[in-house]
Coordinates of C-alpha atoms in Angstrom, one line a residue:
Chain A
X25 CA -29.7 -11.9 31.2
X26 CA -30.4 -8.2 31.4
X27 CA -28.0 -5.6 32.8
X28 CA -29.5 -2.9 34.9
X29 CA -28.2 0.5 35.9
X30 CA -26.6 -0.9 39.1
X31 CA -24.8 -3.6 37.3
X32 CA -23.5 -1.0 34.7
X33 CA -22.2 1.1 37.6
X34 CA -20.5 -2.0 39.1
X35 CA -18.8 -2.9 35.8
X36 CA -17.6 0.7 35.3
X37 CA -16.1 0.6 38.7
X38 CA -14.4 -2.8 38.1
X39 CA -13.0 -1.4 34.8
X40 CA -11.8 1.8 36.6
X41 CA -13.6 4.0 34.2
X42 CA -15.6 6.9 35.6
X43 CA -19.1 7.0 34.2
X44 CA -21.5 9.8 35.3
X45 CA -24.7 8.7 36.9
X46 CA -26.9 10.1 34.1
X47 CA -25.0 8.1 31.5
X48 CA -25.5 4.7 33.2
X49 CA -28.9 3.9 31.7
X50 CA -27.7 4.4 28.1
X51 CA -24.6 2.3 28.9
X52 CA -26.7 -0.5 30.3
X53 CA -28.8 -0.6 27.2
X54 CA -25.7 -0.8 25.0
X55 CA -24.4 -3.7 27.1
X56 CA -27.8 -5.4 26.7
X57 CA -27.7 -5.0 22.9
X58 CA -24.2 -6.6 22.7
X59 CA -25.0 -9.3 25.3
X60 CA -28.3 -10.1 23.5
X61 CA -26.3 -10.6 20.3
X62 CA -23.8 -13.0 22.0
X63 CA -26.7 -15.0 23.6
X64 CA -26.8 -17.0 20.3
X65 CA -23.8 -18.9 21.6
X66 CA -26.2 -20.8 23.9
X67 CA -27.6 -22.6 20.8
X68 CA -24.3 -24.3 20.3
X69 CA -23.7 -27.8 21.7
X70 CA -20.3 -27.5 23.4
X71 CA -20.4 -30.6 25.6
X72 CA -17.0 -32.2 25.7
X73 CA -15.4 -29.4 23.7
X74 CA -12.2 -27.9 25.1
X75 CA -12.0 -24.2 25.4
X76 CA -9.3 -23.0 23.0
X77 CA -6.1 -21.9 24.7
X78 CA -3.8 -21.6 21.6
X79 CA -5.0 -21.1 18.1
X80 CA -1.8 -22.7 16.6
X81 CA -0.6 -25.8 18.4
X82 CA 2.7 -24.8 19.9
X83 CA 4.8 -25.4 22.9
X84 CA 6.1 -22.2 24.6
X85 CA 9.8 -22.0 24.4
X86 CA 12.0 -22.2 27.4
X87 CA 15.1 -20.2 27.9
X88 CA 17.9 -19.9 30.4
X89 CA 16.8 -18.1 33.6
X90 CA 19.2 -15.2 33.2
X91 CA 18.9 -11.5 33.0
X92 CA 18.4 -10.4 29.4
X93 CA 17.3 -6.8 29.8
X94 CA 17.3 -3.9 32.2
X95 CA 19.3 -0.9 33.4
X96 CA 17.2 1.5 31.4
X97 CA 15.7 3.7 34.1
X98 CA 15.8 6.9 32.0
X99 CA 14.1 5.2 29.0
X100 CA 11.5 3.6 31.2
X101 CA 10.6 6.9 32.8
X102 CA 10.9 9.0 29.7
X103 CA 7.1 9.0 28.9
X104 CA 5.8 9.2 32.4
X105 CA 3.3 12.0 33.1
X106 CA 5.0 12.5 36.5
X107 CA 8.4 11.0 37.3
X108 CA 10.5 12.2 40.2
X109 CA 13.9 11.0 41.6
X110 CA 13.9 8.0 39.4
X111 CA 10.4 6.9 40.3
X112 CA 6.9 7.0 38.9
X113 CA 5.0 9.5 41.0
X114 CA 1.3 8.9 41.9
X115 CA -1.1 10.4 44.5
X116 CA -0.7 9.2 48.1
X117 CA -1.7 5.5 48.3
X118 CA -1.0 4.8 52.0
X119 CA -2.4 7.1 54.7
Chain B
X15 CA 10.3 11.9 -13.4
X16 CA 6.6 12.3 -12.4
X17 CA 4.2 10.1 -10.6
X18 CA 6.8 7.9 -9.0
X19 CA 4.5 7.6 -6.0
X20 CA 2.1 5.5 -8.2
X21 CA 4.6 2.7 -8.7
X22 CA 4.2 -0.7 -7.2
X23 CA 6.9 -2.1 -4.9
X24 CA 8.0 -4.6 -7.5
X25 CA 8.4 -1.9 -10.2
X26 CA 10.1 0.5 -7.9
X27 CA 12.5 -2.2 -6.7
X28 CA 13.5 -3.0 -10.2
X29 CA 14.0 0.7 -11.1
X30 CA 15.9 1.4 -7.9
X31 CA 18.2 -1.6 -8.5
X32 CA 18.7 -0.6 -12.1
X33 CA 19.6 3.0 -11.1
X34 CA 16.8 4.5 -13.1
X35 CA 15.5 6.3 -10.0
X36 CA 16.7 7.0 -6.5
X37 CA 15.0 6.4 -3.3
X38 CA 15.2 10.1 -2.5
X39 CA 13.3 10.9 -5.7
X40 CA 10.7 8.3 -5.0
X41 CA 10.4 9.4 -1.3
X42 CA 10.0 13.0 -2.3
X43 CA 7.2 12.1 -4.7
X44 CA 5.4 10.4 -1.9
X45 CA 6.0 13.3 0.5
X46 CA 4.6 15.7 -2.0
X47 CA 1.6 13.5 -2.6
X48 CA 1.1 13.3 1.1
X49 CA 1.4 17.0 1.7
X50 CA -1.3 17.6 -1.0
X51 CA -3.7 15.0 0.6
X52 CA -4.3 16.5 4.0
X53 CA -8.1 16.4 3.3
X54 CA -8.0 12.6 3.5
X55 CA -6.6 12.7 7.0
X56 CA -4.8 9.5 6.4
X57 CA -1.3 10.5 7.7
X58 CA -1.5 11.8 11.3
X59 CA 2.2 12.1 12.2
X60 CA 4.4 13.2 9.3
X61 CA 8.1 12.2 9.3
X62 CA 9.6 13.8 6.2
X63 CA 13.0 14.4 7.7
X64 CA 13.3 10.8 8.8
X65 CA 12.1 9.7 5.4
X66 CA 14.7 11.6 3.5
X67 CA 17.4 10.4 5.9
X68 CA 16.3 6.8 5.4
X69 CA 16.1 7.3 1.6
X70 CA 19.6 8.6 1.5
X71 CA 20.8 5.6 3.4
X72 CA 18.9 3.3 1.1
X73 CA 20.4 4.9 -1.9
X74 CA 23.9 4.3 -0.5
X75 CA 23.0 0.6 0.0
X76 CA 21.6 0.4 -3.5
X77 CA 24.7 1.9 -4.9
X78 CA 26.8 -0.8 -3.1
X79 CA 24.6 -3.5 -4.6
X80 CA 23.6 -4.6 -1.2
X81 CA 19.9 -4.0 -1.4
X82 CA 17.1 -6.2 -0.1
X83 CA 13.7 -6.0 -2.0
X84 CA 12.2 -3.4 0.3
X85 CA 15.3 -1.1 0.2
X86 CA 14.3 2.5 -0.6
X87 CA 10.5 1.8 -0.7
X88 CA 8.4 4.5 1.0
X89 CA 5.8 3.1 3.4
X90 CA 3.2 4.4 5.8
X91 CA 3.1 2.7 9.2
X92 CA -0.1 2.3 11.1
X93 CA -0.2 4.3 14.3
X94 CA -0.6 1.0 16.3
X95 CA 3.1 0.1 15.7
X96 CA 5.6 1.6 18.2
X97 CA 8.2 3.5 16.2
X98 CA 11.2 4.8 18.1
X99 CA 11.1 8.5 18.8
X100 CA 8.0 9.0 16.7
X101 CA 4.5 9.5 18.2
X102 CA 2.7 6.1 18.5
X103 CA -0.8 6.6 19.9
X104 CA -3.0 3.8 18.6
X105 CA -5.2 6.8 17.6
X106 CA -6.1 7.2 21.3
X107 CA -6.1 10.3 23.4
X108 CA -4.9 8.2 26.3
X109 CA -1.5 7.9 24.5
X110 CA -1.2 11.6 23.9
X111 CA 2.5 12.5 23.7
X112 CA 3.7 9.0 23.8
X113 CA 7.0 8.5 21.9
X114 CA 8.3 5.0 22.3
X115 CA 12.0 4.4 23.3
X116 CA 11.9 1.2 21.1
X117 CA 11.0 0.0 17.7
X118 CA 8.3 -2.7 17.0
X119 CA 9.9 -5.9 15.6
X120 CA 7.9 -5.6 12.4
X121 CA 8.7 -2.0 11.6
X122 CA 12.3 -2.6 12.7
X123 CA 12.6 -5.5 10.2
X124 CA 11.2 -3.3 7.5
X125 CA 13.6 -0.5 8.3
X126 CA 16.5 -3.0 8.5
X127 CA 15.6 -4.0 5.0
X128 CA 15.9 -0.4 3.9
X129 CA 12.3 0.7 3.9
X130 CA 11.5 4.4 4.3
X131 CA 8.7 5.7 6.6
X132 CA 6.7 8.7 5.4
X133 CA 4.6 8.9 8.5
X134 CA 2.2 7.3 10.9
X135 CA -1.3 6.4 9.6
X136 CA -4.7 7.0 11.1
X137 CA -6.8 4.1 12.4
X138 CA -9.7 3.3 14.7
X139 CA -8.8 3.9 18.3
X140 CA -6.9 0.8 19.6
X141 CA -8.0 -0.9 16.3
X142 CA -11.6 -1.1 17.6
X143 CA -13.9 -0.1 14.7
X144 CA -14.8 -0.8 11.1
X145 CA -15.1 2.7 9.8
X146 CA -12.2 4.6 11.2
X147 CA -14.6 6.9 13.0
X148 CA -13.4 6.1 16.5
X149 CA -10.0 7.8 16.0
X150 CA -8.9 10.6 18.2
X151 CA -7.5 12.2 15.1
X152 CA -10.9 12.3 13.4
X153 CA -12.3 10.5 10.4
X154 CA -10.2 9.3 7.4
X155 CA -11.9 10.0 4.0
X156 CA -12.0 7.2 1.4
X157 CA -10.3 8.5 -1.8
X158 CA -13.2 6.8 -3.7
X159 CA -16.5 8.5 -4.1
X160 CA -19.7 7.1 -5.7
X161 CA -20.3 8.2 -9.3
X162 CA -21.7 11.7 -9.4
X163 CA -21.9 12.0 -5.7
X164 CA -19.6 14.0 -3.3
X165 CA -20.7 12.3 -0.2
X166 CA -17.8 11.3 2.1
X167 CA -17.3 7.5 2.4
X168 CA -15.5 5.5 5.0
X169 CA -12.2 3.8 4.0
X170 CA -13.2 1.0 6.4
X171 CA -11.4 0.2 9.6
X172 CA -9.5 -0.3 11.6
X173 CA -6.6 0.2 9.2
X174 CA -8.5 3.0 7.4
X175 CA -5.5 5.4 7.2
X176 CA -3.4 2.6 5.7
X177 CA -6.0 1.8 3.1
X178 CA -6.6 5.4 2.1
X179 CA -2.9 6.2 1.9
X180 CA -2.1 3.3 -0.4
X181 CA -5.2 3.8 -2.6
X182 CA -4.4 7.5 -3.0
X183 CA -0.7 6.7 -3.8
X184 CA 0.7 8.6 -0.8
X185 CA 3.1 5.7 -0.2
X186 CA 3.8 2.5 -2.1
X187 CA 2.4 0.3 0.7
X188 CA 1.5 0.4 4.3
X189 CA 1.5 -1.8 7.4
X190 CA -1.9 -2.9 8.8
X191 CA -3.1 -5.0 11.6
X192 CA -6.0 -7.4 11.6
X193 CA -7.9 -8.6 14.7
X194 CA -11.3 -9.3 13.1
X195 CA -10.9 -8.0 9.6
X196 CA -9.0 -4.7 10.0
X197 CA -6.7 -5.3 7.1
X198 CA -9.1 -7.1 4.7
X199 CA -12.2 -5.0 5.1
X200 CA -10.5 -1.6 4.5
X201 CA -8.4 -3.1 1.6
X202 CA -11.7 -4.2 0.0
X203 CA -13.3 -0.7 0.5
X204 CA -10.5 1.1 -1.3
X205 CA -9.6 -1.5 -4.0
X206 CA -6.2 -2.7 -2.8
X207 CA -4.7 -6.0 -1.6
X208 CA -4.6 -6.8 2.1
X209 CA -3.0 -9.9 3.7
X210 CA -3.7 -11.1 7.2
X211 CA -1.0 -13.8 7.8
X212 CA -1.3 -17.0 9.9
X213 CA -1.4 -16.2 13.6
X214 CA 2.2 -16.3 14.8
X215 CA 3.8 -15.4 11.5
X216 CA 4.6 -11.7 12.2
X217 CA 5.8 -10.7 15.7
X218 CA 3.4 -8.8 17.8
X219 CA 6.2 -7.3 19.9
X220 CA 5.9 -3.5 20.0
X221 CA 2.4 -3.5 18.3
X222 CA -0.1 -2.0 20.7
X223 CA -2.2 -5.0 21.9
X224 CA -5.9 -5.2 21.3
X225 CA -6.8 -8.9 21.5
X226 CA -3.6 -10.8 21.8
X227 CA -4.9 -14.2 20.6
X228 CA -6.3 -12.6 17.4
X229 CA -4.0 -9.7 16.5
X230 CA -1.8 -10.1 13.5
X231 CA 0.2 -7.6 11.4
X232 CA 0.2 -7.7 7.6
X233 CA 0.9 -5.8 4.4
X234 CA -1.5 -3.5 2.6
X235 CA -0.4 -3.1 -1.0
X236 CA -1.3 -2.3 -4.6
X237 CA -0.8 -5.8 -5.9
X238 CA -0.6 -9.4 -4.7
X239 CA 3.1 -9.6 -5.7
X240 CA 3.8 -6.5 -3.6
X241 CA 2.0 -8.2 -0.6
X242 CA 4.4 -11.1 -1.0
X243 CA 7.5 -8.9 -1.2
X244 CA 6.5 -6.8 1.8
X245 CA 5.3 -9.8 3.9
X246 CA 8.7 -11.5 3.4
X247 CA 10.3 -8.5 5.2
X248 CA 7.7 -8.4 8.0
X249 CA 7.5 -12.1 8.9
X250 CA 9.7 -14.4 10.9
X251 CA 10.5 -15.7 14.3
X252 CA 11.0 -13.3 17.2
X253 CA 12.0 -14.5 20.6
X254 CA 10.4 -11.3 22.1
X255 CA 6.9 -12.6 21.1
X256 CA 6.2 -16.0 22.8
X257 CA 3.5 -16.8 20.2
X258 CA 5.8 -16.1 17.3
X259 CA 6.3 -19.2 15.2
X260 CA 9.9 -20.6 14.9
X261 CA 9.4 -21.7 11.3
X262 CA 11.6 -21.2 8.2
X263 CA 10.2 -18.7 5.8
X264 CA 9.7 -19.8 2.2
X265 CA 10.3 -17.3 -0.6
X266 CA 6.8 -15.9 -0.9
X267 CA 7.3 -14.0 -4.2
X268 CA 8.7 -17.1 -5.8
X269 CA 5.5 -19.0 -4.8
X270 CA 3.6 -16.8 -7.3
X271 CA 3.9 -19.1 -10.3
X272 CA 0.6 -18.3 -12.0
X273 CA -0.1 -22.1 -12.0
X274 CA -3.1 -23.1 -9.9
X275 CA -4.1 -26.2 -11.9
X276 CA -5.6 -28.9 -9.8
X277 CA -6.0 -26.7 -6.7
X278 CA -9.4 -27.1 -5.0
X279 CA -11.2 -24.0 -4.0
X280 CA -14.0 -24.3 -1.4
X281 CA -17.2 -22.2 -1.6
X282 CA -18.8 -22.2 1.8
X283 CA -22.6 -22.2 1.7
X284 CA -22.9 -20.5 5.1
X285 CA -21.4 -17.3 3.7
X286 CA -24.5 -16.8 1.5
X287 CA -26.1 -14.3 3.9
X288 CA -29.8 -13.3 3.9
X289 CA -30.2 -9.9 2.3
X290 CA -26.7 -10.0 0.7
X291 CA -26.7 -7.5 -2.1
X292 CA -27.0 -9.0 -5.7
X293 CA -23.7 -7.3 -6.6
X294 CA -21.8 -9.1 -3.9
X295 CA -23.4 -12.4 -4.9
X296 CA -22.5 -11.8 -8.5
X297 CA -18.9 -10.8 -7.7
X298 CA -18.5 -14.0 -5.7
X299 CA -19.9 -16.1 -8.6
X300 CA -17.5 -14.3 -11.0
X301 CA -14.6 -15.0 -8.7
X302 CA -15.5 -18.7 -8.7
X303 CA -15.6 -18.7 -12.5
X304 CA -12.2 -16.9 -12.7
X305 CA -10.5 -19.5 -10.5
X306 CA -12.1 -22.3 -12.5
X307 CA -11.0 -20.7 -15.7
X308 CA -7.5 -20.6 -14.2
X309 CA -7.6 -24.4 -13.8
X310 CA -8.8 -24.8 -10.2
X311 CA -11.5 -27.2 -9.1
X312 CA -14.5 -25.8 -7.3
X313 CA -16.0 -27.6 -4.4
X314 CA -19.1 -26.7 -2.4
X315 CA -18.3 -26.9 1.3
X316 CA -19.9 -26.3 4.7
X317 CA -18.5 -24.4 7.7
X318 CA -21.4 -25.1 10.0
X319 CA -20.4 -22.8 12.9
X320 CA -19.9 -19.7 10.8
X321 CA -22.9 -17.8 12.2
X322 CA -21.4 -18.1 15.7
X323 CA -18.1 -16.5 14.8
X324 CA -19.2 -12.9 15.4
X325 CA -20.8 -13.5 18.7
X326 CA -17.8 -15.5 19.9
X327 CA -15.5 -12.7 18.7
X328 CA -17.5 -10.1 20.7
X329 CA -16.9 -12.1 23.9
X330 CA -13.2 -13.0 23.3
X331 CA -11.9 -9.8 21.8
X332 CA -13.4 -7.5 24.5
X333 CA -12.3 -9.9 27.2
X334 CA -8.7 -9.7 26.0
X335 CA -9.0 -6.0 25.4
X336 CA -10.1 -5.3 28.9
X337 CA -7.1 -7.1 30.2
X338 CA -4.6 -5.5 27.7
X339 CA -5.9 -2.0 28.2
X340 CA -5.6 -2.2 32.0
X341 CA -2.1 -0.8 31.5
X342 CA -3.4 2.6 30.6
X343 CA -3.6 4.0 34.1
X344 CA -2.0 7.4 33.8
X345 CA 1.2 6.2 35.6
X346 CA 3.8 5.1 33.0
X347 CA 2.9 6.9 29.8
X348 CA 0.3 9.0 28.0
X349 CA -2.5 11.0 29.5
X350 CA -3.1 11.6 33.2
X351 CA -6.3 13.5 34.3
X352 CA -6.0 16.6 36.4
X353 CA -7.0 15.6 39.9
X354 CA -9.2 17.4 42.4
X355 CA -8.6 18.1 46.1
X356 CA -8.7 14.8 48.0
X357 CA -8.6 12.6 44.9
X358 CA -6.6 9.4 45.5
X359 CA -5.1 6.8 43.1
X360 CA -8.5 5.2 42.3
X361 CA -9.9 8.6 41.2
X362 CA -6.8 9.1 39.1
X363 CA -7.3 5.8 37.3
X364 CA -11.0 6.4 36.8
X365 CA -10.8 10.0 35.6
X366 CA -7.7 9.3 33.4
X367 CA -9.4 6.3 31.6
X368 CA -12.8 8.2 31.3
X369 CA -11.0 11.2 29.6
X370 CA -8.5 9.1 27.6
X371 CA -10.6 6.4 26.1
X372 CA -13.3 7.0 23.4
X373 CA -16.8 5.6 23.7
X374 CA -16.3 2.4 21.7
X375 CA -13.1 1.5 23.6
X376 CA -14.9 2.1 26.9
X377 CA -17.8 0.0 25.8
X378 CA -15.5 -2.9 24.8
X379 CA -13.4 -2.7 27.9
X380 CA -16.5 -2.8 30.1
X381 CA -18.1 -5.6 28.1
X382 CA -14.8 -7.5 28.5
X383 CA -14.8 -6.8 32.2
X384 CA -18.3 -8.1 32.6
X385 CA -17.8 -11.4 30.7
X386 CA -14.7 -12.1 32.7
X387 CA -16.3 -11.2 36.1
X388 CA -17.0 -13.8 38.8
X389 CA -20.2 -15.7 37.9
X390 CA -20.1 -15.0 34.2
X391 CA -16.7 -16.3 33.2
X392 CA -18.0 -19.8 32.3
X393 CA -21.3 -18.6 30.7
X394 CA -19.6 -16.2 28.4
X395 CA -15.9 -16.4 28.1
X396 CA -15.4 -20.2 28.4
X397 CA -18.4 -20.9 26.2
X398 CA -17.0 -18.5 23.5
X399 CA -13.6 -20.3 23.7
X400 CA -15.4 -23.6 23.2
X401 CA -17.2 -22.3 20.2
X402 CA -13.9 -21.0 18.9
X403 CA -12.5 -24.6 19.0
X404 CA -15.5 -25.7 16.9
X405 CA -15.0 -22.8 14.4
X406 CA -11.4 -23.8 13.9
X407 CA -12.4 -27.5 13.5
X408 CA -14.8 -26.5 10.7
X409 CA -11.8 -25.3 8.7
X410 CA -9.6 -28.3 9.7
X411 CA -12.3 -30.6 8.4
X412 CA -12.6 -29.0 4.9
X413 CA -8.8 -28.8 4.6
X414 CA -8.6 -32.5 5.5
X415 CA -11.1 -33.1 2.7
X416 CA -8.5 -31.7 0.2
X417 CA -9.6 -28.1 0.0
X418 CA -6.6 -25.8 -0.7
X419 CA -8.2 -22.4 -0.2
X420 CA -11.7 -21.0 0.4
X421 CA -13.3 -18.1 -1.6
X422 CA -15.7 -15.7 0.0
X423 CA -16.8 -12.1 -0.4
X424 CA -14.5 -9.8 1.7
X425 CA -17.3 -7.5 2.9
X426 CA -21.1 -7.5 2.9
X427 CA -21.2 -4.2 1.1
X428 CA -19.1 -1.5 -0.7
X429 CA -17.8 1.4 1.4
X430 CA -20.6 3.1 3.2
X431 CA -21.2 6.8 4.1
X432 CA -19.4 8.3 7.1
X433 CA -21.5 9.5 9.9
X434 CA -24.2 7.0 9.8
X435 CA -26.2 6.6 12.9
X436 CA -26.5 3.0 14.0
X437 CA -29.2 2.0 16.4
X438 CA -26.8 -0.2 18.3
X439 CA -23.1 -1.1 18.2
X440 CA -23.9 -4.6 16.8
X441 CA -24.8 -3.2 13.4
X442 CA -21.3 -1.9 12.9
X443 CA -19.9 -5.2 14.0
X444 CA -21.6 -7.0 11.1
X445 CA -19.0 -5.5 8.7
X446 CA -16.6 -8.3 9.8
X447 CA -19.0 -11.2 9.2
X448 CA -16.9 -12.7 6.5
X449 CA -13.4 -12.0 7.9
X450 CA -13.7 -12.7 11.7
X451 CA -13.8 -16.5 11.3
X452 CA -10.3 -16.3 9.9
X453 CA -8.9 -14.6 13.0
X454 CA -10.7 -17.0 15.4
X455 CA -9.1 -20.0 13.5
X456 CA -5.7 -18.3 13.2
X457 CA -5.6 -18.7 9.4
X458 CA -4.2 -16.6 6.7
X459 CA -6.7 -14.5 4.6
X460 CA -6.3 -12.1 1.8
X461 CA -8.6 -9.5 0.2
X462 CA -8.1 -8.9 -3.5
X463 CA -9.9 -6.2 -5.4
X464 CA -12.2 -7.9 -7.9
X465 CA -14.6 -5.4 -9.4
X466 CA -16.7 -2.2 -9.1
X467 CA -20.3 -2.0 -7.9
X468 CA -23.0 -0.1 -9.8
X469 CA -21.9 3.2 -8.3
X470 CA -18.3 2.7 -9.3
X471 CA -17.0 1.7 -5.9
X472 CA -14.5 -1.2 -5.4
X473 CA -15.5 -4.6 -4.1
X474 CA -13.2 -7.3 -2.9
X475 CA -13.1 -11.0 -2.6
X476 CA -11.4 -12.9 0.2
X477 CA -9.3 -16.1 -0.1
X478 CA -8.7 -18.1 3.1
X479 CA -5.7 -20.4 3.2
X480 CA -4.3 -23.2 5.3
X481 CA -2.0 -22.4 8.3
X482 CA 1.5 -21.4 7.2
X483 CA 0.6 -21.7 3.5
X484 CA 0.6 -18.0 2.7
X485 CA 2.8 -18.8 -0.4
X486 CA 0.0 -21.0 -1.9
X487 CA -2.6 -18.4 -0.8
X488 CA -0.7 -15.6 -2.6
X489 CA -0.3 -17.7 -5.7
X490 CA -4.1 -18.4 -5.9
X491 CA -4.8 -14.7 -5.1
X492 CA -2.5 -13.7 -7.9
X493 CA -4.5 -15.8 -10.3
X494 CA -7.7 -14.2 -9.1
X495 CA -6.1 -10.7 -9.4
X496 CA -4.9 -11.5 -12.9
X497 CA -8.3 -12.6 -14.2
X498 CA -10.2 -9.9 -12.4
X499 CA -8.0 -7.3 -14.1
X500 CA -8.9 -4.6 -11.6
X501 CA -7.1 -1.4 -12.6
X502 CA -9.5 1.3 -11.6
X503 CA -8.2 4.2 -9.5
X504 CA -10.1 6.8 -7.6
X505 CA -10.5 10.1 -9.5
X506 CA -8.4 12.7 -7.6
X507 CA -10.6 15.3 -5.8
X508 CA -8.5 15.9 -2.7

C-alpha cells in the first residue's frame, strides 16, 4: 500500500494539523517508510487470535454513581489561552 | 560535607535518619551541582525554592522520627509528570506556559513520602524519541564521552534528562516513563539502573499520556537497591487510574536477598540480531556467566514473535497517541496560534497543532490517524493487536516452562552521536528493539549497567520478569549488579 500526496493531505486534515502543500510529498514518503516497515505484520498467521484489549487480565472496577468531583471552575479555566466570563472562548462556530 | 549529591538513596536515607546530614544540606549539594551543569541541559525548570522548602519539612519529619525511606531525598521529575504549580510541558511547545492545578499520583506519593524536587527534567517531546532530540528545550548532552573524543553523545530517550541528571549526580534519582524503552534505553546509555514496572503498578493519573496501554512510570537510580526503595513509594493502587492494579505491594527492598540459587534465567535466541556488535554479544555472554556463577540455571528459550514487536508497536503506539493528543486543540491549555481574518475554529485547531507539535510528534499522530481511519483499521490496528496477543503468549509460554526471568542486552549499541542524520524514521525506532516487547506484554523490565565498551562508554543488560514479580526481578538484577561490579563514572567536563 503506498501513500500519495493526496492521501497525505487527507490524513493531515483528519488529524487537524496544517501541512503546507510543498511539504506533502516528503510527508508521504515518510509515511511510506513507516508503513513499509509495519507491512511485516502480514507475515504473521493471526487466524483465530483475539486482538488484545487489556494487557493484564483485569475487570474494571465499578463505583457508586455519585458526584465525586467538580466545582472547580477557576482551576479548570486557569490555563486557558482565552477564557471569558467563566467560559473557554473560541472563534465563532455557528454563523 | 562535600559531594553529598553523589550518595545513593540507601546511603542518604541512613545518614539522614542517623542525623549525620540534613536534607537541606543534601538538597543544597544537588542544587549546586545542578546550577553548575547547565551545559547538559538536563534540568529545564528549576525549582530551588520549592526544594529547600520541602527539604526543611523533611528535616522536621526526620527529627520527629517519622520518616519514610524517601524522606529528604532530592529527585528530578520528568517533565511528563504534572506537578502542581510547576511548568509541566512534556517537552512540547504546545504546552507552553502550562502549570497544572493538580499533582500526578506518582509525584504526589513521592512528595507525601518526603521526597524533594530539584526541578523538571528534559525529555523527548511527548516521550516520542530515542535520543532526546525531539524536545522543545533542545538536546540533552550525555555526561559520558568516548575516550579521547569530545563529540557530544545522546543520553538516549525519551527519559534523557532523567538519565543525564542521575548519571551526573544532579539528584539522587529521577522519575522516568517507559512506553517502548524510554526508561531502560537511556539508563543503559548513561550507566545507571532503570526499572519499568508491570503495567498497572504505577498510576498513570497526571502523567501526560502518550500510548495509554503501554505507558508506565518507573524509577531511574544509581543502584538496584535504590530502584527498589523509590519504586516502593511510586507504586500502588489508585482509583483515579482505571488500569491501576488493586494488589498489595510487597516490600521490594526486602526482596533483595542476594540469593538466586535455583532460579532459571532464559536466554532468548531471537534477541541475537544480525549485525549485533561483538561487544554487545560479549556483554550478554558475560551476564549469563555472572548469573550462573550466582547460582542460577541458564536455559535457552525461544520467543518466536520477537521480530514483529517493533512493527506492532509502530501501529499501536501512534494509534493511541493520535487519540490522546487530540486534546491539544488550543482551547483549554497551552499554545493557541494567532488567527487570521476569517479563520474559524478548524483553522485554529490546524494552525495551533502545526505550530505546537514538533515533526516527530506530527508524524506519529498522522500515522496513528491513518491506521485508525475507515478501511485501514482492520488491516493495521486490529492486526497489530492480534500480533500483540501472540507476543504476550510467547512470554507466558516460557514462564509456564519454569523460566523466572529473561536476560537480554538493553540496547543494540552504546550511546551514539547527537545530530546523526537518519535516512528514515525507522532507523531511530530500532533502538527499542530489545525493550519494546516488554511494553507490549505488560511485563516488568530492568536495565542494569554491566560494563564499558572499547571506547569507555557504558553498556547495559536487561532482565525481564514475570507480571507483578518486580521483587524477584530486582533480586536477580541485584545479583547481576553485584557480579558486574560496575563503578565507572563519567569524567566531569561540564
